[in-house]
PDB file of C-alpha atoms and ligand atoms in Angstrom:
ATOM      1  CA  MET N   1       0.000   0.000   0.000  1.00 47.00           C
ATOM      2  CA  SER N   2       1.168   3.525  -0.734  1.00 53.00           C
ATOM      3  CA  ARG N   3       2.403   5.960   1.913  1.00 81.00           C
ATOM      4  CA  GLY N   4      -0.052   7.936   4.028  1.00 93.00           C
ATOM      5  CA  GLN N   5      -2.341  10.152   2.007  1.00 98.00           C
ATOM      6  CA  PHE N   6      -3.777  13.499   3.050  1.00 98.00           C
ATOM      7  CA  ILE N   7      -7.370  13.676   1.814  1.00 98.00           C
ATOM      8  CA  VAL N   8      -9.615  16.694   2.306  1.00 99.00           C
ATOM      9  CA  PHE N   9     -13.348  17.259   1.802  1.00 99.00           C
ATOM     10  CA  GLU N  10     -14.431  20.744   0.847  1.00 98.00           C
ATOM     11  CA  GLY N  11     -17.635  22.539  -0.106  1.00 98.00           C
ATOM     12  CA  ILE N  12     -20.135  25.141   1.032  1.00 97.00           C
ATOM     13  CA  ASP N  13     -22.244  24.681   4.167  1.00 96.00           C
ATOM     14  CA  GLY N  14     -24.831  21.973   3.457  1.00 95.00           C
ATOM     15  CA  SER N  15     -22.740  20.266   0.766  1.00 97.00           C
ATOM     16  CA  GLY N  16     -22.151  17.180   2.928  1.00 97.00           C
ATOM     17  CA  THR N  17     -18.432  17.351   3.687  1.00 98.00           C
ATOM     18  CA  THR N  18     -18.897  15.947   7.202  1.00 98.00           C
ATOM     19  CA  THR N  19     -21.016  13.001   6.052  1.00 98.00           C
ATOM     20  CA  GLN N  20     -18.864  12.143   3.058  1.00 98.00           C
ATOM     21  CA  ALA N  21     -15.626  12.386   5.046  1.00 98.00           C
ATOM     22  CA  ARG N  22     -17.056   9.976   7.600  1.00 98.00           C
ATOM     23  CA  VAL N  23     -18.294   7.523   4.951  1.00 98.00           C
ATOM     24  CA  ALA N  24     -14.983   7.654   3.082  1.00 98.00           C
ATOM     25  CA  ALA N  25     -12.953   7.065   6.244  1.00 98.00           C
ATOM     26  CA  ALA N  26     -15.125   4.077   7.165  1.00 98.00           C
ATOM     27  CA  TRP N  27     -14.713   2.627   3.690  1.00 98.00           C
ATOM     28  CA  LEU N  28     -10.939   3.080   3.774  1.00 98.00           C
ATOM     29  CA  ARG N  29     -10.821   1.321   7.152  1.00 98.00           C
ATOM     30  CA  SER N  30     -12.818  -1.558   5.685  1.00 98.00           C
ATOM     31  CA  LYS N  31      -9.996  -1.892   3.136  1.00 98.00           C
ATOM     32  CA  GLY N  32      -7.404  -2.103   5.902  1.00 97.00           C
ATOM     33  CA  VAL N  33      -6.184   1.481   5.768  1.00 98.00           C
ATOM     34  CA  ASP N  34      -5.130   3.095   9.044  1.00 98.00           C
ATOM     35  CA  VAL N  35      -7.111   6.354   8.951  1.00 98.00           C
ATOM     36  CA  VAL N  36      -7.137   9.405  11.177  1.00 98.00           C
ATOM     37  CA  GLU N  37     -10.400  11.326  10.829  1.00 98.00           C
ATOM     38  CA  THR N  38     -10.242  14.992  11.639  1.00 98.00           C
ATOM     39  CA  CYS N  39     -11.906  18.335  10.918  1.00 98.00           C
ATOM     40  CA  GLU N  40     -11.576  22.097  10.889  1.00 98.00           C
ATOM     41  CA  PRO N  41     -12.428  24.120  12.858  1.00 98.00           C
ATOM     42  CA  THR N  42     -10.724  21.648  15.224  1.00 98.00           C
ATOM     43  CA  ASP N  43     -11.448  20.785  18.831  1.00 98.00           C
ATOM     44  CA  LEU N  44      -8.127  22.352  19.787  1.00 98.00           C
ATOM     45  CA  PRO N  45      -8.249  25.630  21.769  1.00 98.00           C
ATOM     46  CA  VAL N  46      -8.353  28.036  18.813  1.00 98.00           C
ATOM     47  CA  GLY N  47     -10.896  25.835  17.015  1.00 98.00           C
ATOM     48  CA  LYS N  48     -13.183  26.090  20.026  1.00 97.00           C
ATOM     49  CA  LEU N  49     -12.840  29.856  19.998  1.00 96.00           C
ATOM     50  CA  ILE N  50     -13.703  29.895  16.279  1.00 96.00           C
ATOM     51  CA  ARG N  51     -16.909  27.931  16.886  1.00 96.00           C
ATOM     52  CA  GLN N  52     -17.947  30.474  19.504  1.00 95.00           C
ATOM     53  CA  ALA N  53     -17.108  33.335  17.121  1.00 95.00           C
ATOM     54  CA  LEU N  54     -19.062  31.722  14.249  1.00 94.00           C
ATOM     55  CA  ALA N  55     -22.114  31.485  16.497  1.00 92.00           C
ATOM     56  CA  ARG N  56     -21.528  35.097  17.668  1.00 92.00           C
ATOM     57  CA  ARG N  57     -21.033  33.746  21.168  1.00 91.00           C
ATOM     58  CA  MET N  58     -17.393  34.498  21.862  1.00 91.00           C
ATOM     59  CA  PRO N  59     -17.147  35.428  25.562  1.00 91.00           C
ATOM     60  CA  GLY N  60     -17.179  39.185  25.951  1.00 91.00           C
ATOM     61  CA  CYS N  61     -18.203  39.731  22.300  1.00 89.00           C
ATOM     62  CA  GLU N  62     -21.660  38.130  22.248  1.00 90.00           C
ATOM     63  CA  GLY N  63     -23.756  39.219  19.286  1.00 89.00           C
ATOM     64  CA  GLU N  64     -20.830  40.984  17.607  1.00 87.00           C
ATOM     65  CA  GLN N  65     -19.916  40.477  13.957  1.00 84.00           C
ATOM     66  CA  LEU N  66     -16.146  40.047  14.032  1.00 88.00           C
ATOM     67  CA  ALA N  67     -13.857  41.471  11.346  1.00 90.00           C
ATOM     68  CA  PRO N  68     -12.945  39.295   8.328  1.00 92.00           C
ATOM     69  CA  HIS N  69      -9.209  39.371   9.054  1.00 93.00           C
ATOM     70  CA  PHE N  70      -9.949  38.204  12.583  1.00 94.00           C
ATOM     71  CA  PHE N  71     -11.484  35.027  11.139  1.00 96.00           C
ATOM     72  CA  ALA N  72      -8.712  34.625   8.572  1.00 98.00           C
ATOM     73  CA  LEU N  73      -6.038  34.756  11.266  1.00 98.00           C
ATOM     74  CA  LEU N  74      -7.919  32.485  13.655  1.00 98.00           C
ATOM     75  CA  PHE N  75      -8.542  29.801  11.025  1.00 98.00           C
ATOM     76  CA  ALA N  76      -4.884  29.916   9.989  1.00 98.00           C
ATOM     77  CA  THR N  77      -3.767  29.652  13.618  1.00 98.00           C
ATOM     78  CA  ASP N  78      -6.098  26.728  14.283  1.00 98.00           C
ATOM     79  CA  ARG N  79      -4.724  25.060  11.152  1.00 98.00           C
ATOM     80  CA  MET N  80      -1.084  25.465  12.210  1.00 98.00           C
ATOM     81  CA  HIS N  81      -1.886  23.727  15.476  1.00 98.00           C
ATOM     82  CA  HIS N  82      -3.899  21.077  13.606  1.00 98.00           C
ATOM     83  CA  MET N  83      -0.910  20.379  11.348  1.00 98.00           C
ATOM     84  CA  GLN N  84       1.504  20.188  14.239  1.00 98.00           C
ATOM     85  CA  ALA N  85      -0.646  18.162  16.631  1.00 98.00           C
ATOM     86  CA  VAL N  86      -2.610  15.853  14.323  1.00 98.00           C
ATOM     87  CA  ILE N  87      -1.912  15.849  10.591  1.00 98.00           C
ATOM     88  CA  THR N  88       1.869  15.825  10.320  1.00 97.00           C
ATOM     89  CA  PRO N  89       2.456  13.176  13.021  1.00 97.00           C
ATOM     90  CA  ALA N  90      -0.166  10.893  11.436  1.00 98.00           C
ATOM     91  CA  LEU N  91       1.262  11.198   7.920  1.00 97.00           C
ATOM     92  CA  GLU N  92       4.804  10.716   9.183  1.00 97.00           C
ATOM     93  CA  ALA N  93       3.660   7.515  10.884  1.00 97.00           C
ATOM     94  CA  GLY N  94       2.365   6.303   7.497  1.00 97.00           C
ATOM     95  CA  ARG N  95      -1.297   6.761   8.440  1.00 98.00           C
ATOM     96  CA  TRP N  96      -3.883   8.361   6.173  1.00 98.00           C
ATOM     97  CA  VAL N  97      -5.623  11.565   7.160  1.00 98.00           C
ATOM     98  CA  VAL N  98      -9.185  12.390   6.124  1.00 99.00           C
ATOM     99  CA  SER N  99     -10.086  15.958   7.018  1.00 98.00           C
ATOM    100  CA  ASP N 100     -13.475  17.640   6.861  1.00 98.00           C
ATOM    101  CA  ARG N 101     -12.208  21.019   5.515  1.00 98.00           C
ATOM    102  CA  CYS N 102      -8.729  22.547   5.480  1.00 98.00           C
ATOM    103  CA  TYR N 103      -6.950  25.475   3.771  1.00 98.00           C
ATOM    104  CA  LEU N 104      -9.250  25.589   0.730  1.00 98.00           C
ATOM    105  CA  SER N 105     -12.079  26.556   3.120  1.00 98.00           C
ATOM    106  CA  SER N 106     -10.051  29.556   4.201  1.00 98.00           C
ATOM    107  CA  PHE N 107      -9.262  30.477   0.608  1.00 98.00           C
ATOM    108  CA  ALA N 108     -12.930  30.270  -0.412  1.00 98.00           C
ATOM    109  CA  TYR N 109     -14.634  31.703   2.689  1.00 97.00           C
ATOM    110  CA  GLN N 110     -12.145  34.278   3.952  1.00 97.00           C
ATOM    111  CA  SER N 111     -11.543  35.735   0.485  1.00 97.00           C
ATOM    112  CA  ILE N 112     -15.209  36.824   0.396  1.00 95.00           C
ATOM    113  CA  ASP N 113     -14.161  40.027   2.069  1.00 91.00           C
ATOM    114  CA  TYR N 114     -10.412  39.764   2.497  1.00 95.00           C
ATOM    115  CA  ASP N 115      -7.623  39.591  -0.008  1.00 97.00           C
ATOM    116  CA  LEU N 116      -6.962  36.040  -1.264  1.00 98.00           C
ATOM    117  CA  ASP N 117      -3.212  36.601  -1.490  1.00 98.00           C
ATOM    118  CA  LEU N 118      -3.131  37.654   2.162  1.00 98.00           C
ATOM    119  CA  VAL N 119      -5.174  34.607   3.173  1.00 98.00           C
ATOM    120  CA  ARG N 120      -2.795  32.419   1.202  1.00 98.00           C
ATOM    121  CA  ALA N 121       0.200  34.078   2.825  1.00 98.00           C
ATOM    122  CA  MET N 122      -1.241  33.303   6.267  1.00 98.00           C
ATOM    123  CA  ASN N 123      -1.423  29.651   5.223  1.00 98.00           C
ATOM    124  CA  HIS N 124       1.823  29.350   3.309  1.00 96.00           C
ATOM    125  CA  GLU N 125       3.337  26.762   5.639  1.00 96.00           C
ATOM    126  CA  VAL N 126       0.347  24.462   5.473  1.00 97.00           C
ATOM    127  CA  ARG N 127       0.921  21.116   3.825  1.00 97.00           C
ATOM    128  CA  ARG N 128      -1.042  20.656   0.586  1.00 98.00           C
ATOM    129  CA  ALA N 129      -3.529  17.820   0.327  1.00 98.00           C
ATOM    130  CA  ASP N 130      -2.728  14.807  -1.864  1.00 98.00           C
ATOM    131  CA  LEU N 131      -6.365  14.777  -2.944  1.00 98.00           C
ATOM    132  CA  THR N 132      -9.269  17.149  -2.380  1.00 98.00           C
ATOM    133  CA  PHE N 133     -12.924  16.350  -3.017  1.00 98.00           C
ATOM    134  CA  LEU N 134     -14.863  19.504  -3.791  1.00 98.00           C
ATOM    135  CA  LEU N 135     -18.569  18.902  -3.210  1.00 98.00           C
ATOM    136  CA  ASP N 136     -20.339  21.402  -5.404  1.00 98.00           C
ATOM    137  CA  LEU N 137     -23.936  22.290  -4.579  1.00 97.00           C
ATOM    138  CA  PRO N 138     -26.328  24.932  -5.936  1.00 96.00           C
ATOM    139  CA  ILE N 139     -27.250  27.523  -3.302  1.00 95.00           C
ATOM    140  CA  GLY N 140     -30.974  26.671  -3.402  1.00 94.00           C
ATOM    141  CA  GLN N 141     -30.202  23.116  -2.352  1.00 95.00           C
ATOM    142  CA  ALA N 142     -27.782  24.270   0.341  1.00 94.00           C
ATOM    143  CA  GLU N 143     -30.524  26.483   1.771  1.00 92.00           C
ATOM    144  CA  GLU N 144     -32.952  23.557   1.817  1.00 92.00           C
ATOM    145  CA  ARG N 145     -30.449  21.547   3.840  1.00 91.00           C
ATOM    146  CA  ILE N 146     -29.444  24.313   6.260  1.00 90.00           C
ATOM    147  CA  ALA N 147     -32.930  25.682   7.059  1.00 87.00           C
ATOM    148  CA  PRO N 148     -34.248  22.586   8.912  1.00 85.00           C
ATOM    149  CA  ARG N 149     -31.173  22.586  11.201  1.00 81.00           C
ATOM    150  CA  GLU N 150     -32.152  26.033  12.348  1.00 76.00           C
ATOM    151  CA  LEU N 151     -35.776  25.017  12.925  1.00 73.00           C
ATOM    152  CA  PHE N 152     -35.433  21.539  14.367  1.00 75.00           C
ATOM    153  CA  GLU N 153     -31.989  21.416  15.922  1.00 76.00           C
ATOM    154  CA  ASN N 154     -32.227  24.842  17.524  1.00 75.00           C
ATOM    155  CA  SER N 155     -28.930  25.746  15.909  1.00 79.00           C
ATOM    156  CA  PRO N 156     -29.028  29.421  14.888  1.00 82.00           C
ATOM    157  CA  ARG N 157     -27.336  30.271  11.600  1.00 86.00           C
ATOM    158  CA  GLU N 158     -23.636  30.858  11.796  1.00 89.00           C
ATOM    159  CA  VAL N 159     -21.819  33.807  10.283  1.00 89.00           C
ATOM    160  CA  PHE N 160     -21.407  32.302   6.787  1.00 90.00           C
ATOM    161  CA  GLU N 161     -24.699  30.408   6.599  1.00 89.00           C
ATOM    162  CA  ASN N 162     -26.711  32.708   4.370  1.00 91.00           C
ATOM    163  CA  ALA N 163     -27.478  32.581   0.676  1.00 92.00           C
ATOM    164  CA  GLU N 164     -25.580  35.727  -0.259  1.00 94.00           C
ATOM    165  CA  MET N 165     -22.359  34.614   1.439  1.00 93.00           C
ATOM    166  CA  LEU N 166     -22.637  31.054   0.155  1.00 95.00           C
ATOM    167  CA  THR N 167     -23.171  32.225  -3.423  1.00 97.00           C
ATOM    168  CA  ARG N 168     -19.822  33.994  -3.252  1.00 97.00           C
ATOM    169  CA  VAL N 169     -18.142  31.114  -1.449  1.00 98.00           C
ATOM    170  CA  ARG N 170     -19.320  28.651  -4.101  1.00 98.00           C
ATOM    171  CA  SER N 171     -17.953  30.726  -6.918  1.00 98.00           C
ATOM    172  CA  ASN N 172     -14.687  31.250  -4.997  1.00 98.00           C
ATOM    173  CA  TYR N 173     -14.346  27.496  -4.520  1.00 98.00           C
ATOM    174  CA  LEU N 174     -14.686  26.816  -8.235  1.00 98.00           C
ATOM    175  CA  GLN N 175     -12.270  29.545  -9.289  1.00 98.00           C
ATOM    176  CA  ILE N 176      -9.671  28.821  -6.625  1.00 98.00           C
ATOM    177  CA  ALA N 177      -9.824  25.088  -7.368  1.00 98.00           C
ATOM    178  CA  ASP N 178      -8.797  25.920 -10.949  1.00 98.00           C
ATOM    179  CA  LEU N 179      -5.929  28.009  -9.608  1.00 98.00           C
ATOM    180  CA  LEU N 180      -4.684  25.263  -7.278  1.00 98.00           C
ATOM    181  CA  GLU N 181      -4.951  22.636 -10.000  1.00 98.00           C
ATOM    182  CA  GLY N 182      -2.739  24.873 -12.095  1.00 98.00           C
ATOM    183  CA  GLU N 183      -0.229  24.624  -9.230  1.00 97.00           C
ATOM    184  CA  GLY N 184      -0.336  20.837  -9.380  1.00 98.00           C
ATOM    185  CA  GLU N 185      -2.987  19.954  -6.778  1.00 98.00           C
ATOM    186  CA  ARG N 186      -5.425  17.153  -7.412  1.00 98.00           C
ATOM    187  CA  ILE N 187      -9.013  18.293  -6.912  1.00 98.00           C
ATOM    188  CA  VAL N 188     -12.011  16.134  -7.788  1.00 98.00           C
ATOM    189  CA  ARG N 189     -15.234  18.099  -8.225  1.00 98.00           C
ATOM    190  CA  LEU N 190     -18.460  16.268  -7.526  1.00 98.00           C
ATOM    191  CA  ASP N 191     -22.099  17.198  -7.997  1.00 98.00           C
ATOM    192  CA  ALA N 192     -23.272  17.095  -4.370  1.00 98.00           C
ATOM    193  CA  GLY N 193     -26.907  17.680  -5.315  1.00 97.00           C
ATOM    194  CA  ARG N 194     -27.313  13.946  -5.904  1.00 97.00           C
ATOM    195  CA  SER N 195     -28.087  11.310  -3.303  1.00 96.00           C
ATOM    196  CA  ARG N 196     -25.573  10.693  -0.548  1.00 97.00           C
ATOM    197  CA  GLU N 197     -24.992   7.183  -1.910  1.00 98.00           C
ATOM    198  CA  ALA N 198     -24.298   8.386  -5.444  1.00 98.00           C
ATOM    199  CA  VAL N 199     -21.740  10.909  -4.229  1.00 98.00           C
ATOM    200  CA  ALA N 200     -20.149   8.326  -1.912  1.00 98.00           C
ATOM    201  CA  ALA N 201     -19.847   5.851  -4.789  1.00 98.00           C
ATOM    202  CA  ASP N 202     -17.896   8.377  -6.879  1.00 98.00           C
ATOM    203  CA  ILE N 203     -15.639   9.084  -3.924  1.00 98.00           C
ATOM    204  CA  ARG N 204     -14.982   5.373  -3.399  1.00 98.00           C
ATOM    205  CA  ASP N 205     -14.073   4.953  -7.066  1.00 98.00           C
ATOM    206  CA  THR N 206     -11.469   7.675  -6.804  1.00 98.00           C
ATOM    207  CA  LEU N 207     -10.104   6.401  -3.490  1.00 98.00           C
ATOM    208  CA  ALA N 208      -9.849   2.867  -4.859  1.00 98.00           C
ATOM    209  CA  GLY N 209      -7.308   4.226  -7.328  1.00 96.00           C
ATOM    210  CA  LEU N 210      -5.053   5.242  -4.433  1.00 95.00           C
ATOM    211  CA  LEU N 211      -4.971   1.833  -2.753  1.00 94.00           C
TER     212      LEU N 211
HETATM  213  P1  TYD E 301     -18.446  23.499   9.312  1.00 77.48           P
HETATM  214  O1  TYD E 301     -17.643  22.440   8.660  1.00 77.48           O
HETATM  215  O2  TYD E 301     -19.727  23.872   8.685  1.00 77.48           O
HETATM  216  O3  TYD E 301     -18.679  23.080  10.808  1.00 77.48           O
HETATM  217  P2  TYD E 301     -20.036  22.526  11.433  1.00 77.48           P
HETATM  218  O4  TYD E 301     -20.592  21.545  10.450  1.00 77.48           O
HETATM  219  O5  TYD E 301     -19.557  21.866  12.710  1.00 77.48           O
HETATM  220  O6  TYD E 301     -20.885  23.746  11.665  1.00 77.48           O
HETATM  221  O7  TYD E 301     -17.507  24.777   9.464  1.00 77.48           O
HETATM  222  C1  TYD E 301     -17.928  25.900  10.156  1.00 77.48           C
HETATM  223  C2  TYD E 301     -17.932  27.145   9.302  1.00 77.48           C
HETATM  224  O8  TYD E 301     -16.612  27.687   9.207  1.00 77.48           O
HETATM  225  C3  TYD E 301     -18.419  26.963   7.875  1.00 77.48           C
HETATM  226  O9  TYD E 301     -19.318  28.034   7.598  1.00 77.48           O
HETATM  227  C4  TYD E 301     -17.170  27.132   7.048  1.00 77.48           C
HETATM  228  C5  TYD E 301     -16.338  28.065   7.869  1.00 77.48           C
HETATM  229  N1  TYD E 301     -14.878  27.982   7.646  1.00 77.48           N
HETATM  230  C6  TYD E 301     -14.204  29.098   7.186  1.00 77.48           C
HETATM  231  O10 TYD E 301     -14.804  30.144   6.935  1.00 77.48           O
HETATM  232  N2  TYD E 301     -12.853  29.027   6.990  1.00 77.48           N
HETATM  233  C7  TYD E 301     -12.135  27.924   7.277  1.00 77.48           C
HETATM  234  O11 TYD E 301     -10.898  27.925   7.093  1.00 77.48           O
HETATM  235  C8  TYD E 301     -12.838  26.769   7.771  1.00 77.48           C
HETATM  236  C9  TYD E 301     -12.077  25.519   8.100  1.00 77.48           C
HETATM  237  C10 TYD E 301     -14.209  26.837   7.947  1.00 77.48           C
END
């Protein structure tokens, strides 16, 4: 089997990155791969602060909309710790890493209202993924998936969970994916508007090629 692979799932809110990362990791394990499943924002200290900030519940700043560069710096900081504490040690031990989001999230989300080159500079030491799955979803469908969470799970919308933001994030994802492919990254775009099973089957086909 090949050396440890760093695999990342990306896409707008509602696109299914969390579900598909979980399904992919389980499938890889069933094939005997030693997988570390992880996500961003992380459960490390800065990741926890980010979750509070996204929900506008950061202690002392409740209800405040925090500045874009604040988020850009926090996500980059959380990522540096994630690399150091989780991703790099796992890959160096020959394990595979499946992450629900990584630097491409920062490129797509934080460049909505901050300069992409500055966001990239903040992340320049971050290891590039061996393979990224970009789950592409029309905004109408994302809305349909996010709205019930608000109603039934009593989870108020986070900072980026609105149609206007997500429209820009989606278009950023597609453009920036082109840019990164031009730099040699491998990014597989998938239509995430299909059933969970159909998307998972495409992901499995691609992963099978890495085994
Ligand atoms: P998300 O994966 O949706 O977490 P959860 O499913 O637990 O709510 O991520 C939270 C939000 O953070 C989401 O709107 C995307 C955003 N985000 C960024 O803006 N930049 C980043 O670098 C990352 C990792 C996430």
